[in-house]
PDB file of C-alpha atoms in Angstrom:
ATOM      1  CA  MET A   1    -138.012  66.406 138.766  1.00  0.00           C
ATOM      2  CA  SER A   2    -134.617  67.858 139.654  1.00  0.00           C
ATOM      3  CA  LEU A   3    -133.521  68.691 143.199  1.00  0.00           C
ATOM      4  CA  LEU A   4    -134.062  72.378 142.393  1.00  0.00           C
ATOM      5  CA  MET A   5    -137.625  71.639 141.264  1.00  0.00           C
ATOM      6  CA  LEU A   6    -138.128  69.564 144.427  1.00  0.00           C
ATOM      7  CA  PHE A   7    -137.046  72.552 146.521  1.00  0.00           C
ATOM      8  CA  CYS A   8    -139.302  74.922 144.525  1.00  0.00           C
ATOM      9  CA  THR A   9    -142.263  72.532 144.814  1.00  0.00           C
ATOM     10  CA  PHE A  10    -141.984  72.317 148.588  1.00  0.00           C
ATOM     11  CA  PHE A  11    -141.266  76.032 148.875  1.00  0.00           C
ATOM     12  CA  TYR A  12    -144.555  76.585 147.005  1.00  0.00           C
ATOM     13  CA  ILE A  13    -146.368  74.148 149.315  1.00  0.00           C
ATOM     14  CA  GLY A  14    -144.839  75.776 152.410  1.00  0.00           C
ATOM     15  CA  LEU A  15    -145.671  79.260 151.125  1.00  0.00           C
ATOM     16  CA  PHE A  16    -149.374  78.562 150.682  1.00  0.00           C
ATOM     17  CA  THR A  17    -149.940  76.323 153.710  1.00  0.00           C
ATOM     18  CA  ILE A  18    -148.696  78.440 156.576  1.00  0.00           C
ATOM     19  CA  GLY A  19    -150.665  77.439 159.619  1.00  0.00           C
ATOM     20  CA  GLY A  20    -150.427  73.694 159.711  1.00  0.00           C
ATOM     21  CA  GLY A  21    -149.216  70.537 158.095  1.00  0.00           C
ATOM     22  CA  VAL A  22    -152.672  69.018 157.711  1.00  0.00           C
ATOM     23  CA  VAL A  23    -153.619  71.921 155.464  1.00  0.00           C
ATOM     24  CA  ALA A  24    -150.556  71.074 153.350  1.00  0.00           C
ATOM     25  CA  LEU A  25    -151.806  67.546 152.602  1.00  0.00           C
ATOM     26  CA  THR A  26    -154.282  68.680 149.961  1.00  0.00           C
ATOM     27  CA  LEU A  27    -151.679  70.798 148.200  1.00  0.00           C
ATOM     28  CA  MET A  28    -149.056  68.039 148.509  1.00  0.00           C
ATOM     29  CA  GLN A  29    -151.441  65.567 146.956  1.00  0.00           C
ATOM     30  CA  GLN A  30    -152.154  67.909 144.061  1.00  0.00           C
ATOM     31  CA  THR A  31    -148.497  68.698 143.400  1.00  0.00           C
ATOM     32  CA  ILE A  32    -146.881  65.327 144.164  1.00  0.00           C
ATOM     33  CA  VAL A  33    -149.466  62.565 143.584  1.00  0.00           C
ATOM     34  CA  ASP A  34    -151.414  64.108 140.729  1.00  0.00           C
ATOM     35  CA  LYS A  35    -148.156  64.720 138.839  1.00  0.00           C
ATOM     36  CA  GLY A  36    -147.285  61.031 139.178  1.00  0.00           C
ATOM     37  CA  LEU A  37    -144.189  61.332 141.376  1.00  0.00           C
ATOM     38  CA  ILE A  38    -145.685  58.882 143.878  1.00  0.00           C
ATOM     39  CA  ASP A  39    -148.941  56.925 143.854  1.00  0.00           C
ATOM     40  CA  SER A  40    -151.934  57.457 146.150  1.00  0.00           C
ATOM     41  CA  ALA A  41    -151.286  54.351 148.248  1.00  0.00           C
ATOM     42  CA  THR A  42    -147.709  55.437 148.959  1.00  0.00           C
ATOM     43  CA  PHE A  43    -148.897  58.965 149.762  1.00  0.00           C
ATOM     44  CA  TYR A  44    -151.490  57.794 152.303  1.00  0.00           C
ATOM     45  CA  ASN A  45    -148.984  55.404 153.878  1.00  0.00           C
ATOM     46  CA  MET A  46    -146.612  58.358 154.207  1.00  0.00           C
ATOM     47  CA  VAL A  47    -149.398  60.355 155.880  1.00  0.00           C
ATOM     48  CA  ALA A  48    -149.969  57.561 158.394  1.00  0.00           C
ATOM     49  CA  ILE A  49    -146.265  57.283 159.192  1.00  0.00           C
ATOM     50  CA  SER A  50    -145.820  61.063 159.357  1.00  0.00           C
ATOM     51  CA  GLU A  51    -148.779  61.363 161.743  1.00  0.00           C
ATOM     52  CA  SER A  52    -147.254  58.669 163.953  1.00  0.00           C
ATOM     53  CA  THR A  53    -143.807  60.230 164.222  1.00  0.00           C
ATOM     54  CA  PRO A  54    -142.879  63.253 166.340  1.00  0.00           C
ATOM     55  CA  GLY A  55    -142.829  66.638 164.663  1.00  0.00           C
ATOM     56  CA  PRO A  56    -145.077  68.708 162.412  1.00  0.00           C
ATOM     57  CA  LEU A  57    -146.941  66.714 159.775  1.00  0.00           C
ATOM     58  CA  GLY A  58    -146.001  68.962 156.840  1.00  0.00           C
ATOM     59  CA  ILE A  59    -142.293  68.792 157.640  1.00  0.00           C
ATOM     60  CA  ASN A  60    -142.419  65.038 158.201  1.00  0.00           C
ATOM     61  CA  MET A  61    -144.180  64.569 154.860  1.00  0.00           C
ATOM     62  CA  ALA A  62    -141.702  66.809 153.030  1.00  0.00           C
ATOM     63  CA  THR A  63    -138.762  64.923 154.516  1.00  0.00           C
ATOM     64  CA  TYR A  64    -140.305  61.546 153.728  1.00  0.00           C
ATOM     65  CA  ILE A  65    -141.261  62.428 150.144  1.00  0.00           C
ATOM     66  CA  GLY A  66    -137.878  64.032 149.463  1.00  0.00           C
ATOM     67  CA  TYR A  67    -136.098  60.988 150.890  1.00  0.00           C
ATOM     68  CA  LYS A  68    -138.296  58.614 148.874  1.00  0.00           C
ATOM     69  CA  LEU A  69    -137.465  60.462 145.643  1.00  0.00           C
ATOM     70  CA  TYR A  70    -133.757  61.383 146.157  1.00  0.00           C
ATOM     71  CA  GLY A  71    -132.486  59.860 149.389  1.00  0.00           C
ATOM     72  CA  VAL A  72    -130.934  61.994 152.138  1.00  0.00           C
ATOM     73  CA  PRO A  73    -130.210  65.048 149.917  1.00  0.00           C
ATOM     74  CA  GLY A  74    -133.821  65.018 148.720  1.00  0.00           C
ATOM     75  CA  GLY A  75    -135.107  64.818 152.292  1.00  0.00           C
ATOM     76  CA  LEU A  76    -132.979  67.771 153.369  1.00  0.00           C
ATOM     77  CA  ILE A  77    -133.874  69.891 150.336  1.00  0.00           C
ATOM     78  CA  ALA A  78    -137.610  69.154 150.549  1.00  0.00           C
ATOM     79  CA  THR A  79    -137.597  69.948 154.275  1.00  0.00           C
ATOM     80  CA  ALA A  80    -135.754  73.217 153.690  1.00  0.00           C
ATOM     81  CA  GLY A  81    -138.242  74.156 150.991  1.00  0.00           C
ATOM     82  CA  GLU A  82    -141.185  73.398 153.284  1.00  0.00           C
ATOM     83  CA  VAL A  83    -139.804  75.330 156.269  1.00  0.00           C
ATOM     84  CA  LEU A  84    -138.262  78.398 154.634  1.00  0.00           C
ATOM     85  CA  PRO A  85    -141.495  80.268 153.716  1.00  0.00           C
ATOM     86  CA  SER A  86    -142.812  79.966 157.266  1.00  0.00           C
ATOM     87  CA  LEU A  87    -139.565  81.263 158.717  1.00  0.00           C
ATOM     88  CA  ILE A  88    -139.557  84.250 156.373  1.00  0.00           C
ATOM     89  CA  CYS A  89    -143.237  85.054 157.031  1.00  0.00           C
ATOM     90  CA  ILE A  90    -142.931  84.698 160.804  1.00  0.00           C
ATOM     91  CA  MET A  91    -139.933  87.024 160.890  1.00  0.00           C
ATOM     92  CA  ILE A  92    -141.838  89.618 158.860  1.00  0.00           C
ATOM     93  CA  ILE A  93    -145.092  89.228 160.802  1.00  0.00           C
ATOM     94  CA  ALA A  94    -143.375  89.370 164.206  1.00  0.00           C
ATOM     95  CA  GLY A  95    -142.139  92.868 163.425  1.00  0.00           C
ATOM     96  CA  PHE A  96    -145.597  94.187 162.566  1.00  0.00           C
ATOM     97  CA  LEU A  97    -148.013  92.088 164.640  1.00  0.00           C
ATOM     98  CA  LYS A  98    -148.199  94.307 167.690  1.00  0.00           C
ATOM     99  CA  LYS A  99    -148.896  97.362 165.558  1.00  0.00           C
ATOM    100  CA  PHE A 100    -151.748  95.760 163.598  1.00  0.00           C
ATOM    101  CA  SER A 101    -153.277  93.186 165.953  1.00  0.00           C
ATOM    102  CA  ASP A 102    -156.278  95.401 166.728  1.00  0.00           C
ATOM    103  CA  ASN A 103    -156.829  96.463 163.113  1.00  0.00           C
ATOM    104  CA  VAL A 104    -160.357  95.627 161.926  1.00  0.00           C
ATOM    105  CA  TYR A 105    -159.062  94.396 158.546  1.00  0.00           C
ATOM    106  CA  VAL A 106    -156.544  92.059 160.140  1.00  0.00           C
ATOM    107  CA  LYS A 107    -159.235  90.660 162.444  1.00  0.00           C
ATOM    108  CA  GLY A 108    -161.595  90.246 159.486  1.00  0.00           C
ATOM    109  CA  THR A 109    -158.979  88.444 157.423  1.00  0.00           C
ATOM    110  CA  LEU A 110    -158.194  86.034 160.245  1.00  0.00           C
ATOM    111  CA  ALA A 111    -161.907  85.399 160.821  1.00  0.00           C
ATOM    112  CA  PHE A 112    -162.281  84.571 157.110  1.00  0.00           C
ATOM    113  CA  LEU A 113    -159.290  82.225 157.099  1.00  0.00           C
ATOM    114  CA  ARG A 114    -160.563  80.034 159.961  1.00  0.00           C
ATOM    115  CA  PRO A 115    -163.387  78.308 158.024  1.00  0.00           C
ATOM    116  CA  VAL A 116    -161.181  77.995 154.933  1.00  0.00           C
ATOM    117  CA  SER A 117    -158.508  76.241 156.999  1.00  0.00           C
ATOM    118  CA  THR A 118    -161.166  73.982 158.498  1.00  0.00           C
ATOM    119  CA  GLY A 119    -162.227  72.875 155.022  1.00  0.00           C
ATOM    120  CA  LEU A 120    -158.641  72.257 153.983  1.00  0.00           C
ATOM    121  CA  VAL A 121    -158.132  70.083 157.072  1.00  0.00           C
ATOM    122  CA  LEU A 122    -161.399  68.186 156.511  1.00  0.00           C
ATOM    123  CA  LEU A 123    -160.624  67.208 152.907  1.00  0.00           C
ATOM    124  CA  PRO A 124    -157.492  65.106 153.642  1.00  0.00           C
ATOM    125  CA  PHE A 125    -159.302  63.492 156.586  1.00  0.00           C
ATOM    126  CA  LEU A 126    -162.131  62.377 154.280  1.00  0.00           C
ATOM    127  CA  GLN A 127    -159.698  61.184 151.608  1.00  0.00           C
ATOM    128  CA  ILE A 128    -157.725  59.113 154.133  1.00  0.00           C
ATOM    129  CA  PHE A 129    -160.971  57.769 155.651  1.00  0.00           C
ATOM    130  CA  VAL A 130    -162.215  56.641 152.229  1.00  0.00           C
ATOM    131  CA  PHE A 131    -158.836  55.179 151.249  1.00  0.00           C
ATOM    132  CA  ALA A 132    -158.400  53.264 154.527  1.00  0.00           C
ATOM    133  CA  LEU A 133    -161.924  51.968 155.098  1.00  0.00           C
ATOM    134  CA  LEU A 134    -163.715  51.675 151.765  1.00  0.00           C
ATOM    135  CA  ASN A 135    -163.346  49.678 148.550  1.00  0.00           C
ATOM    136  CA  LEU A 136    -165.147  51.903 146.083  1.00  0.00           C
ATOM    137  CA  PRO A 137    -166.295  50.145 142.898  1.00  0.00           C
ATOM    138  CA  GLU A 138    -165.320  51.277 139.437  1.00  0.00           C
ATOM    139  CA  ALA A 139    -167.861  53.414 137.601  1.00  0.00           C
ATOM    140  CA  GLY A 140    -168.019  51.073 134.603  1.00  0.00           C
ATOM    141  CA  ALA A 141    -169.284  47.487 134.291  1.00  0.00           C
ATOM    142  CA  GLY A 142    -172.252  47.983 136.583  1.00  0.00           C
ATOM    143  CA  GLY A 143    -170.027  49.260 139.447  1.00  0.00           C
ATOM    144  CA  TRP A 144    -172.474  50.801 141.905  1.00  0.00           C
ATOM    145  CA  LYS A 145    -175.487  48.738 140.774  1.00  0.00           C
ATOM    146  CA  THR A 146    -173.743  45.457 141.580  1.00  0.00           C
ATOM    147  CA  ALA A 147    -172.476  46.831 144.891  1.00  0.00           C
ATOM    148  CA  PHE A 148    -176.033  46.967 146.230  1.00  0.00           C
ATOM    149  CA  SER A 149    -177.319  43.774 144.614  1.00  0.00           C
ATOM    150  CA  SER A 150    -176.652  41.547 147.650  1.00  0.00           C
ATOM    151  CA  LEU A 151    -175.420  41.718 151.229  1.00  0.00           C
ATOM    152  CA  GLU A 152    -172.106  40.176 150.205  1.00  0.00           C
ATOM    153  CA  SER A 153    -171.643  42.787 147.468  1.00  0.00           C
ATOM    154  CA  PHE A 154    -172.532  45.559 149.890  1.00  0.00           C
ATOM    155  CA  LEU A 155    -170.058  44.288 152.501  1.00  0.00           C
ATOM    156  CA  SER A 156    -167.376  44.174 149.815  1.00  0.00           C
ATOM    157  CA  LEU A 157    -167.559  47.995 149.757  1.00  0.00           C
ATOM    158  CA  PHE A 158    -165.834  48.063 153.157  1.00  0.00           C
ATOM    159  CA  GLN A 159    -162.417  46.951 154.303  1.00  0.00           C
ATOM    160  CA  LEU A 160    -163.969  45.114 157.223  1.00  0.00           C
ATOM    161  CA  VAL A 161    -160.754  44.472 159.177  1.00  0.00           C
ATOM    162  CA  ASN A 162    -159.801  48.157 158.986  1.00  0.00           C
ATOM    163  CA  LEU A 163    -163.352  49.238 159.846  1.00  0.00           C
ATOM    164  CA  ALA A 164    -163.404  46.934 162.894  1.00  0.00           C
ATOM    165  CA  ALA A 165    -160.027  48.284 164.048  1.00  0.00           C
ATOM    166  CA  TYR A 166    -161.235  51.866 163.545  1.00  0.00           C
ATOM    167  CA  ALA A 167    -164.367  51.170 165.625  1.00  0.00           C
ATOM    168  CA  LEU A 168    -162.339  49.427 168.350  1.00  0.00           C
ATOM    169  CA  PHE A 169    -159.726  52.205 168.598  1.00  0.00           C
ATOM    170  CA  THR A 170    -162.392  54.918 168.599  1.00  0.00           C
ATOM    171  CA  PHE A 171    -164.270  53.086 171.372  1.00  0.00           C
ATOM    172  CA  MET A 172    -161.065  52.649 173.407  1.00  0.00           C
ATOM    173  CA  PHE A 173    -160.168  56.301 172.960  1.00  0.00           C
ATOM    174  CA  PHE A 174    -163.501  57.625 174.228  1.00  0.00           C
ATOM    175  CA  LYS A 175    -164.376  54.909 176.756  1.00  0.00           C
ATOM    176  CA  PHE A 176    -161.010  54.592 178.509  1.00  0.00           C
ATOM    177  CA  LYS A 177    -159.721  58.129 177.801  1.00  0.00           C
ATOM    178  CA  LEU A 178    -156.466  56.697 176.474  1.00  0.00           C
ATOM    179  CA  HIS A 179    -153.769  59.111 175.452  1.00  0.00           C
ATOM    180  CA  PRO A 180    -153.617  59.428 171.633  1.00  0.00           C
ATOM    181  CA  ILE A 181    -150.045  58.088 171.583  1.00  0.00           C
ATOM    182  CA  PHE A 182    -151.355  54.693 172.742  1.00  0.00           C
ATOM    183  CA  ILE A 183    -153.982  54.678 169.991  1.00  0.00           C
ATOM    184  CA  ILE A 184    -151.337  55.627 167.399  1.00  0.00           C
ATOM    185  CA  ALA A 185    -148.997  52.894 168.650  1.00  0.00           C
ATOM    186  CA  ALA A 186    -151.828  50.328 168.627  1.00  0.00           C
ATOM    187  CA  GLY A 187    -152.746  51.389 165.077  1.00  0.00           C
ATOM    188  CA  ALA A 188    -149.120  50.998 163.966  1.00  0.00           C
ATOM    189  CA  VAL A 189    -148.935  47.507 165.495  1.00  0.00           C
ATOM    190  CA  PHE A 190    -152.271  46.614 163.885  1.00  0.00           C
ATOM    191  CA  GLY A 191    -151.010  47.791 160.487  1.00  0.00           C
ATOM    192  CA  ILE A 192    -147.794  45.797 160.793  1.00  0.00           C
ATOM    193  CA  ILE A 193    -149.564  42.602 161.846  1.00  0.00           C
ATOM    194  CA  PHE A 194    -152.722  42.608 159.718  1.00  0.00           C
ATOM    195  CA  LEU A 195    -151.884  44.576 156.576  1.00  0.00           C
TER     196      LEU A 195
END
């Protein structure tokens, strides 16, 4: 992939994911991971790092992926590609929003987009959850049948250390009402020490 293709790829991602970086994760995975530019493990590690750093997730991911592929020029070009469609759309929309904000068709379109966006946000969450906490067996060689043959086989489906950390951090978040930044920092320290 050339730098021009990198820009076009992230321009495409930015164009169809206006409204949030989490929505962009599904499209990024399809255009970056599925084409073999980076592997799934690297992608999910990038998601974790991008979530932990300040700034919008989609822009952080674009910068990180661009940097990983082409260094600083790649990071700048991927970021520009991700941001440019939003800037163009916002400038166009700002000029017309007041005129059409009460239009029944505009309201209907926005009402339709809310559940679609929710689904697009839920999919990456489930993919990250499965990647981080589960060891799914292969379909062949008895895969699922052997996974339920004994307690030890069943427990091997889970990454127990990660699952324990997830339960602990979730408990701390709700019980002690900790600010999310503390949970993110604790998760980063956990990942550095135990993984």
